Short mmCIF file of C-alpha atoms in Angstrom, two decimals:
data_model
loop_
_atom_site.label_atom_id
_atom_site.label_comp_id
_atom_site.label_asym_id
_atom_site.label_seq_id
_atom_site.Cartn_x
_atom_site.Cartn_y
_atom_site.Cartn_z
CA UNK T 1 -13.44 48.64 26.94
CA UNK T 2 -12.91 46.85 30.25
CA UNK T 3 -15.51 44.48 31.61
CA UNK T 4 -17.46 45.81 34.63
CA UNK T 5 -17.13 43.77 37.81
CA UNK T 6 -13.38 43.45 37.37
CA UNK T 7 -11.13 44.26 40.35
CA UNK T 8 -7.95 46.15 39.46
CA UNK T 9 -4.84 45.48 41.53
CA UNK T 10 -7.01 43.67 44.09
CA UNK T 11 -8.41 47.01 45.22
CA UNK T 12 -10.55 48.93 42.71
CA UNK T 13 -13.86 47.43 41.61
CA UNK T 14 -15.25 48.61 38.26
CA UNK T 15 -18.96 49.06 38.91
CA UNK T 16 -20.52 50.77 35.88
CA UNK T 17 -19.67 52.62 32.70
CA UNK T 18 -20.07 56.40 33.01
CA UNK T 19 -19.06 57.60 29.54
CA UNK T 20 -16.91 56.82 26.55
CA UNK T 21 -14.55 59.70 25.83
CA UNK T 22 -12.37 60.61 22.89
CA UNK T 23 -9.25 58.94 24.29
CA UNK T 24 -10.42 57.13 27.42
CA UNK T 25 -13.34 55.37 29.05
CA UNK T 26 -14.64 56.51 32.42
CA UNK T 27 -16.09 54.12 35.00
CA UNK T 28 -17.57 54.50 38.42
CA UNK T 29 -15.54 52.34 40.75
CA UNK T 30 -15.18 51.48 44.41
CA UNK T 31 -12.03 51.58 46.49
CA UNK T 32 -12.29 48.42 48.62
CA UNK T 33 -9.46 49.51 50.89
CA UNK T 34 -10.61 53.02 51.77
CA UNK T 35 -14.29 52.17 51.25
CA UNK T 36 -15.14 55.08 48.97
CA UNK T 37 -16.54 55.66 45.50
CA UNK T 38 -13.99 56.68 42.87
CA UNK T 39 -13.85 57.44 39.17
CA UNK T 40 -11.54 55.28 37.05
CA UNK T 41 -10.30 56.39 33.64
CA UNK T 42 -9.05 53.64 31.39
CA UNK T 43 -6.63 54.84 28.72
CA UNK T 44 -5.51 52.62 25.80
CA UNK T 45 -1.85 51.94 25.20
CA UNK T 46 -1.53 54.62 22.49
CA UNK T 47 -2.22 57.39 25.03
CA UNK T 48 -0.34 56.04 28.04
CA UNK T 49 2.76 58.23 27.55
CA UNK T 50 0.65 61.36 27.03
CA UNK T 51 -1.47 60.82 30.14
CA UNK T 52 1.55 59.94 32.29
CA UNK T 53 3.26 63.20 31.26
CA UNK T 54 0.13 65.19 32.10
CA UNK T 55 -0.19 63.52 35.50
CA UNK T 56 3.42 64.30 36.34
CA UNK T 57 2.66 67.99 35.80
CA UNK T 58 -0.60 68.03 37.75
CA UNK T 59 -0.19 65.36 40.43
CA UNK T 60 0.31 68.00 43.15
CA UNK T 61 -2.80 69.98 42.29
CA UNK T 62 -5.06 70.57 45.27
CA UNK T 63 -7.94 72.97 44.64
CA UNK T 64 -11.71 72.82 45.28
CA UNK T 65 -12.45 73.42 41.58
CA UNK T 66 -10.07 70.74 40.26
CA UNK T 67 -10.82 67.01 40.27
CA UNK T 68 -8.31 65.26 42.54
CA UNK T 69 -6.07 62.38 41.42
CA UNK T 70 -5.77 59.40 43.81
CA UNK T 71 -3.78 56.68 42.07
CA UNK T 72 -2.14 55.60 38.83
CA UNK T 73 -1.94 51.98 37.73
CA UNK T 74 0.12 51.01 34.69
CA UNK T 75 -0.55 47.75 32.86
CA UNK T 76 0.96 46.55 29.55
CA UNK T 77 -2.10 47.34 27.47
CA UNK T 78 -3.65 50.30 29.31
CA UNK T 79 -3.38 52.92 32.02
CA UNK T 80 -5.82 53.25 34.94
CA UNK T 81 -6.22 56.70 36.47
CA UNK T 82 -8.07 56.60 39.78
CA UNK T 83 -9.50 59.97 40.67
CA UNK T 84 -12.13 61.71 42.75
CA UNK T 85 -15.70 60.79 41.87
CA UNK T 86 -17.94 63.81 41.36
CA UNK T 87 -21.66 63.19 41.56
CA UNK T 88 -23.34 65.93 39.57
CA UNK T 89 -24.26 67.30 36.15
CA UNK T 90 -21.84 67.12 33.25
CA UNK T 91 -21.92 69.75 30.53
CA UNK T 92 -24.59 68.04 28.37
CA UNK T 93 -26.84 67.92 31.44
CA UNK T 94 -26.18 71.61 32.11
CA UNK T 95 -27.21 72.41 28.55
CA UNK T 96 -30.59 70.79 29.23
CA UNK T 97 -31.05 72.91 32.35
CA UNK T 98 -32.30 76.46 32.02
CA UNK T 99 -29.56 78.16 34.02
CA UNK T 100 -30.01 81.70 35.24
CA UNK T 101 -27.58 84.45 34.29
CA UNK T 102 -26.15 84.31 37.80
CA UNK T 103 -25.56 80.55 37.57
CA UNK T 104 -23.75 80.90 34.24
CA UNK T 105 -21.59 83.76 35.51
CA UNK T 106 -20.78 81.83 38.69
CA UNK T 107 -19.97 78.69 36.71
CA UNK T 108 -17.54 80.66 34.56
CA UNK T 109 -16.02 82.26 37.64
CA UNK T 110 -15.29 78.86 39.16
CA UNK T 111 -13.79 77.54 35.92
CA UNK T 112 -11.49 80.55 35.80
CA UNK T 113 -10.50 79.97 39.43
CA UNK T 114 -9.23 76.51 38.49
CA UNK T 115 -7.35 77.91 35.49
CA UNK T 116 -5.78 80.69 37.56
CA UNK T 117 -4.64 78.19 40.19
CA UNK T 118 -2.99 76.01 37.54
CA UNK T 119 -1.22 78.94 35.89
CA UNK T 120 0.09 80.73 38.96
CA UNK T 121 3.79 81.18 39.71
CA UNK T 122 4.16 77.86 41.54
CA UNK T 123 2.73 75.62 38.81
CA UNK T 124 2.65 77.51 35.49
CA UNK T 125 0.40 75.02 33.72
CA UNK T 126 -2.13 75.84 31.01
CA UNK T 127 -5.13 73.62 30.54
CA UNK T 128 -5.03 73.43 26.76
CA UNK T 129 -8.06 71.14 26.37
CA UNK T 130 -10.93 72.95 28.10
CA UNK T 131 -13.90 71.37 26.34
CA UNK T 132 -17.38 70.34 27.57
CA UNK T 133 -16.00 66.96 28.68
CA UNK T 134 -13.66 68.72 31.15
CA UNK T 135 -16.37 70.34 33.27
CA UNK T 136 -18.85 68.95 35.78
CA UNK T 137 -20.92 70.65 38.50
CA UNK T 138 -21.67 68.72 41.67
CA UNK T 139 -24.94 68.72 43.62
CA UNK T 140 -23.83 71.63 45.79
CA UNK T 141 -23.08 73.85 42.79
CA UNK T 142 -19.30 73.42 42.98
CA UNK T 143 -17.75 73.29 39.50
CA UNK T 144 -14.91 70.79 38.94
CA UNK T 145 -12.40 70.89 36.07
CA UNK T 146 -10.27 67.98 34.83
CA UNK T 147 -8.04 66.94 31.89
CA UNK T 148 -5.26 69.49 32.44
CA UNK T 149 -2.17 69.42 30.18
CA UNK T 150 -3.65 66.97 27.68
CA UNK T 151 -3.59 67.30 23.87
CA UNK T 152 -6.22 69.70 22.60
CA UNK T 153 -9.31 68.27 20.96
CA UNK T 154 -8.52 69.71 17.53
CA UNK T 155 -11.89 68.70 16.09
CA UNK T 156 -13.72 70.73 18.73
CA UNK T 157 -11.52 73.83 18.57
CA UNK T 158 -11.39 73.80 14.77
CA UNK T 159 -15.19 73.64 14.70
CA UNK T 160 -15.42 76.75 16.90
CA UNK T 161 -12.50 78.62 15.31
CA UNK T 162 -14.89 80.42 12.97
CA UNK T 163 -16.69 82.09 15.91
CA UNK T 164 -14.43 85.06 16.63
CA UNK T 165 -11.36 82.88 16.33
CA UNK T 166 -10.03 84.18 13.00
CA UNK T 167 -9.84 80.58 11.84
CA UNK T 168 -7.20 79.77 14.49
CA UNK T 169 -7.97 76.62 16.46
CA UNK T 170 -5.26 76.90 19.13
CA UNK T 171 -2.09 78.91 19.65
CA UNK T 172 1.51 77.75 20.05
CA UNK T 173 0.94 74.21 18.81
CA UNK T 174 4.67 73.55 18.80
CA UNK T 175 4.94 73.82 22.61
CA UNK T 176 4.66 70.73 24.85
CA UNK T 177 1.22 70.04 26.27
CA UNK T 178 0.47 72.13 29.33
CA UNK T 179 3.40 74.53 28.89
CA UNK T 180 2.37 78.08 29.59
CA UNK T 181 2.53 80.96 27.09
CA UNK T 182 0.61 84.16 26.44
CA UNK T 183 -1.18 82.58 23.51
CA UNK T 184 -2.24 79.55 25.54
CA UNK T 185 -3.44 81.68 28.44
CA UNK T 186 -5.63 83.57 25.97
CA UNK T 187 -6.79 80.25 24.52
CA UNK T 188 -7.83 79.02 27.97
CA UNK T 189 -9.86 82.21 28.54
CA UNK T 190 -11.40 81.81 25.08
CA UNK T 191 -12.27 78.17 25.77
CA UNK T 192 -14.03 79.23 28.98
CA UNK T 193 -15.91 81.89 27.00
CA UNK T 194 -17.02 79.30 24.44
CA UNK T 195 -18.46 77.13 27.21
CA UNK T 196 -20.44 80.05 28.62
CA UNK T 197 -21.66 81.01 25.16
CA UNK T 198 -23.05 77.52 24.61
CA UNK T 199 -25.01 77.85 27.86
CA UNK T 200 -26.37 81.28 26.88
CA UNK T 201 -27.32 80.75 23.24
CA UNK T 202 -30.59 79.38 21.92
CA UNK T 203 -30.85 75.63 21.42
CA UNK T 204 -33.52 73.01 20.95
CA UNK T 205 -35.17 71.59 24.10
CA UNK T 206 -33.22 68.60 25.38
CA UNK T 207 -30.13 69.37 23.28
CA UNK T 208 -26.90 67.92 24.67
CA UNK T 209 -24.53 69.88 22.43
CA UNK T 210 -24.47 73.17 20.54
CA UNK T 211 -23.38 73.70 16.95
CA UNK T 212 -21.41 76.89 16.26
CA UNK T 213 -23.31 79.49 14.19
CA UNK T 214 -22.58 79.17 10.51
CA UNK T 215 -21.97 82.91 10.06
CA UNK T 216 -19.67 83.14 13.07
CA UNK T 217 -21.83 85.70 14.89
CA UNK T 218 -22.56 85.43 18.58
CA UNK T 219 -26.26 85.24 19.37
CA UNK T 220 -27.59 85.10 22.92
CA UNK T 221 -30.96 84.23 24.35
CA UNK T 222 -33.31 87.04 25.25
CA UNK T 223 -33.00 88.26 28.80
CA UNK T 224 -29.24 87.65 29.11
CA UNK T 225 -27.70 90.71 30.80
CA UNK T 226 -25.64 92.75 28.31
CA UNK T 227 -22.69 92.71 30.74
CA UNK T 228 -22.51 88.92 30.56
CA UNK T 229 -22.73 88.98 26.77
CA UNK T 230 -19.92 91.54 26.75
CA UNK T 231 -17.63 89.38 28.91
CA UNK T 232 -18.21 86.33 26.70
CA UNK T 233 -17.58 88.34 23.52
CA UNK T 234 -14.35 89.81 24.93
CA UNK T 235 -13.11 86.32 25.75
CA UNK T 236 -14.14 84.63 22.48
CA UNK T 237 -13.37 87.25 19.81
CA UNK T 238 -9.63 87.36 19.21
CA UNK T 239 -9.74 90.82 17.59
CA UNK T 240 -11.85 92.44 20.32
CA UNK T 241 -10.25 95.77 21.36
CA UNK T 242 -10.81 94.91 25.03
CA UNK T 243 -10.07 91.22 24.78
CA UNK T 244 -9.69 89.21 27.98
CA UNK T 245 -6.21 87.81 27.51
CA UNK T 246 -5.94 85.67 30.64
CA UNK T 247 -8.24 83.56 32.85
CA UNK T 248 -7.43 85.93 35.70
CA UNK T 249 -8.83 88.93 33.82
CA UNK T 250 -11.93 86.95 33.00
CA UNK T 251 -12.27 85.79 36.61
CA UNK T 252 -12.26 89.38 37.91
CA UNK T 253 -14.97 90.39 35.46
CA UNK T 254 -17.17 87.38 36.23
CA UNK T 255 -16.66 87.72 39.97
CA UNK T 256 -18.02 91.27 40.03
CA UNK T 257 -20.91 90.36 37.75
CA UNK T 258 -21.82 87.22 39.71
CA UNK T 259 -21.91 89.24 42.93
CA UNK T 260 -24.20 91.80 41.29
CA UNK T 261 -26.52 89.14 39.85
CA UNK T 262 -26.69 86.96 42.95
CA UNK T 263 -30.29 86.70 44.19
CA UNK T 264 -30.93 88.42 47.50
CA UNK T 265 -32.05 86.17 50.33
CA UNK T 266 -34.89 87.64 52.44
CA UNK T 267 -34.00 88.25 56.08
CA UNK T 268 -36.63 86.73 58.36
CA UNK T 269 -37.21 87.83 61.94
CA UNK T 270 -39.86 86.70 64.41
CA UNK T 271 -40.24 90.18 65.89
CA UNK T 272 -39.97 92.28 62.76
CA UNK T 273 -42.87 94.65 62.09
CA UNK T 274 -43.81 96.79 59.16
CA UNK T 275 -42.41 99.87 60.90
CA UNK T 276 -39.01 98.15 61.20
CA UNK T 277 -38.73 97.30 57.50
CA UNK T 278 -36.54 99.80 55.71
CA UNK T 279 -35.79 100.03 51.98
CA UNK T 280 -32.60 98.30 50.91
CA UNK T 281 -29.80 100.67 49.96
CA UNK T 282 -28.63 100.51 46.36
CA UNK T 283 -24.91 99.83 46.34
CA UNK T 284 -22.56 100.52 43.42
CA UNK T 285 -20.79 97.56 41.84
CA UNK T 286 -17.67 98.34 39.85
CA UNK T 287 -15.61 96.16 37.57
CA UNK T 288 -12.38 94.81 39.04
CA UNK T 289 -10.17 94.68 35.95
CA UNK T 290 -8.77 97.25 33.51
CA UNK T 291 -11.08 97.95 30.60
CA UNK T 292 -13.96 96.51 32.59
CA UNK T 293 -17.62 97.28 32.86
CA UNK T 294 -18.98 100.66 33.97
CA UNK T 295 -20.15 101.01 37.54
CA UNK T 296 -23.62 99.58 38.02
CA UNK T 297 -26.23 99.60 40.77
CA UNK T 298 -27.56 96.54 42.50
CA UNK T 299 -31.32 96.73 42.60
CA UNK T 300 -33.31 95.27 45.50
CA UNK T 301 -34.53 92.43 43.30
CA UNK T 302 -30.97 91.19 42.68
CA UNK T 303 -31.08 92.18 39.01
CA UNK T 304 -28.41 94.38 37.54
CA UNK T 305 -29.45 97.64 35.95
CA UNK T 306 -27.43 98.31 32.82
CA UNK T 307 -26.86 101.50 30.87
CA UNK T 308 -25.29 100.67 27.48
CA UNK T 309 -24.54 104.31 26.74
CA UNK T 310 -22.56 104.79 29.95
CA UNK T 311 -18.80 104.58 30.03
CA UNK T 312 -16.32 104.66 32.86
CA UNK T 313 -15.29 108.23 32.02
CA UNK T 314 -18.87 109.31 31.38
CA UNK T 315 -20.34 108.32 34.72
CA UNK T 316 -20.60 111.04 37.33
CA UNK T 317 -19.09 110.45 40.73
CA UNK T 318 -21.67 110.33 43.47
CA UNK T 319 -20.47 113.07 45.80
CA UNK T 320 -22.40 114.86 48.52
CA UNK T 321 -22.54 118.66 48.01
CA UNK T 322 -22.15 120.55 51.29
CA UNK T 323 -24.60 123.35 52.01
CA UNK T 324 -23.17 126.91 51.65
CA UNK T 325 -22.69 128.83 54.89
CA UNK T 326 -25.18 131.62 55.58
CA UNK T 327 -24.08 135.21 55.73
CA UNK T 328 -24.09 136.16 59.45
CA UNK T 329 -25.64 139.52 58.61
CA UNK T 330 -28.56 137.82 56.89
CA UNK T 331 -29.12 135.12 59.46
CA UNK T 332 -31.79 136.94 61.45
CA UNK T 333 -33.75 137.91 58.36
CA UNK T 334 -33.53 134.41 56.88
CA UNK T 335 -34.74 132.86 60.13
CA UNK T 336 -37.63 135.25 60.29
CA UNK T 337 -38.69 134.52 56.74
CA UNK T 338 -38.45 130.77 57.32
CA UNK T 339 -40.59 130.95 60.45
CA UNK T 340 -43.12 133.16 58.73
CA UNK T 341 -43.39 130.78 55.80
CA UNK T 342 -43.91 127.81 58.11
CA UNK T 343 -46.60 129.58 60.13
CA UNK T 344 -48.46 130.63 57.00
CA UNK T 345 -48.37 127.18 55.41
CA UNK T 346 -51.57 125.11 55.50
CA UNK T 347 -51.66 122.50 58.23
CA UNK T 348 -49.30 124.29 60.59
CA UNK T 349 -50.84 125.58 63.86
CA UNK T 350 -50.22 129.24 64.63
CA UNK T 351 -47.31 129.80 66.96
CA UNK T 352 -46.12 132.88 68.74
CA UNK T 353 -43.38 134.81 66.98
CA UNK T 354 -40.19 134.73 69.03
CA UNK T 355 -37.83 136.07 66.33
CA UNK T 356 -36.61 139.65 66.29
CA UNK T 357 -36.81 141.37 62.94
CA UNK T 358 -34.37 144.17 62.36
CA UNK T 359 -34.35 146.49 65.39
CA UNK T 360 -37.85 145.54 66.55
CA UNK T 361 -38.02 144.30 70.13
CA UNK T 362 -39.23 140.80 70.68
CA UNK T 363 -42.21 140.30 73.01
CA UNK T 364 -41.14 139.58 76.57
CA UNK T 365 -42.37 136.40 78.23
CA UNK T 366 -44.28 137.19 81.43
CA UNK T 367 -42.58 134.39 83.26
CA UNK T 368 -39.07 135.63 82.49
CA UNK T 369 -37.10 138.03 84.94
CA UNK T 370 -38.51 136.61 88.25
CA UNK T 371 -35.81 135.61 90.78
CA UNK T 372 -37.44 132.57 92.34
CA UNK T 373 -34.63 131.71 94.85
CA UNK T 374 -34.83 135.24 96.30
CA UNK T 375 -38.60 135.04 96.65
CA UNK T 376 -38.39 131.69 98.45
CA UNK T 377 -35.73 132.97 100.86
CA UNK T 378 -37.76 136.07 101.68
CA UNK T 379 -40.77 133.90 102.41
CA UNK T 380 -38.78 131.75 104.85
CA UNK T 381 -37.53 134.82 106.73
CA UNK T 382 -41.06 136.19 107.13
CA UNK T 383 -42.30 132.78 108.30
CA UNK T 384 -39.59 132.62 111.00
CA UNK T 385 -40.29 136.16 112.13
CA UNK T 386 -44.02 135.58 112.60
CA UNK T 387 -43.28 132.27 114.33
CA UNK T 388 -41.13 133.86 117.01
CA UNK T 389 -43.57 136.75 117.59
CA UNK T 390 -46.42 134.30 118.10
CA UNK T 391 -44.30 132.18 120.47
CA UNK T 392 -43.41 135.09 122.78
CA UNK T 393 -47.00 136.38 122.86
CA UNK T 394 -48.32 132.98 123.90
CA UNK T 395 -45.75 132.78 126.74
CA UNK T 396 -46.76 136.17 128.10
CA UNK T 397 -50.48 135.28 128.11
CA UNK T 398 -50.09 131.99 129.99
CA UNK T 399 -47.75 133.42 132.69
CA UNK T 400 -49.92 136.47 133.45
#
């Protein structure tokens, strides 16, 4: 352990001890050159080669869900890793917080995003040591993952190997740390599932860690959506017929579920009235990966309705059925019957029948058949005629 108050390389001030890890000690420090808070990991000499190899593989990582590395300082007796300082809740603190199903699904989604980034075609790095000490969530809800390409914590993974792990702690132990393989991709997805399970299972108030169940059976708290339990089980249980074999598969499942579980924010308007408020439309939410969850409906409350008996092939497609066309010969009769039914229904005022039935003649409107332009023109002609007659008569009388 290094004494706090020490300045490393005339730049980094060790301010306080954050935690003592399995292979390193973490301090909060201060970069006196760039005037910013940093985290400083101090690694003993026995682990220097291992950490330097891991940093060579991950030094170019740049992702919102991965803790950034700033500097590396090598001394004869230890290694100092200067990295981004994340102010937030570590995993023990998250265990003491009653997280909602949405928060757990979103936390898992963000962890998988970091794993997918590390394992894509440009980097091809597996995490290999995704344990509670590798995850922290900052004050804004952004999850940050660290400790990529380090030796697996065999004590932790052996302890949890009896929970759907067939007694296997990790796969492909002969490969170098961080090297990608199908087995290690599945192990990373399983490690993410174990973290989510610990957040979803029952535990004593104030507990900072979770012991695996002695019988190896997964048990969730009441109220956890069955879809979330299903995703965790498919990631953790190695023999599951629909096992999630990669972090990407798990990400797609959690992404859809997190979107379905996300609480709806009320829309406020200063001029909105009760007449303007309309019911929210229920939208279907479908799984985004093969072998995924059946289509669900998002309820207005933000909760996901679940039908355990439904399967992808068993759900009916929601299709609109077009109305059959009426027979032209029956159109008149159908219209007459409809009008008659409406007029005879209670609450409808009586209206005049204007529909012809069979060969019966419809009543003629008294106002129809009058040629109004002709009548107006005739009236103007008569007015002009009487005007001229009156004019000539008046002239004759005055001149006489």
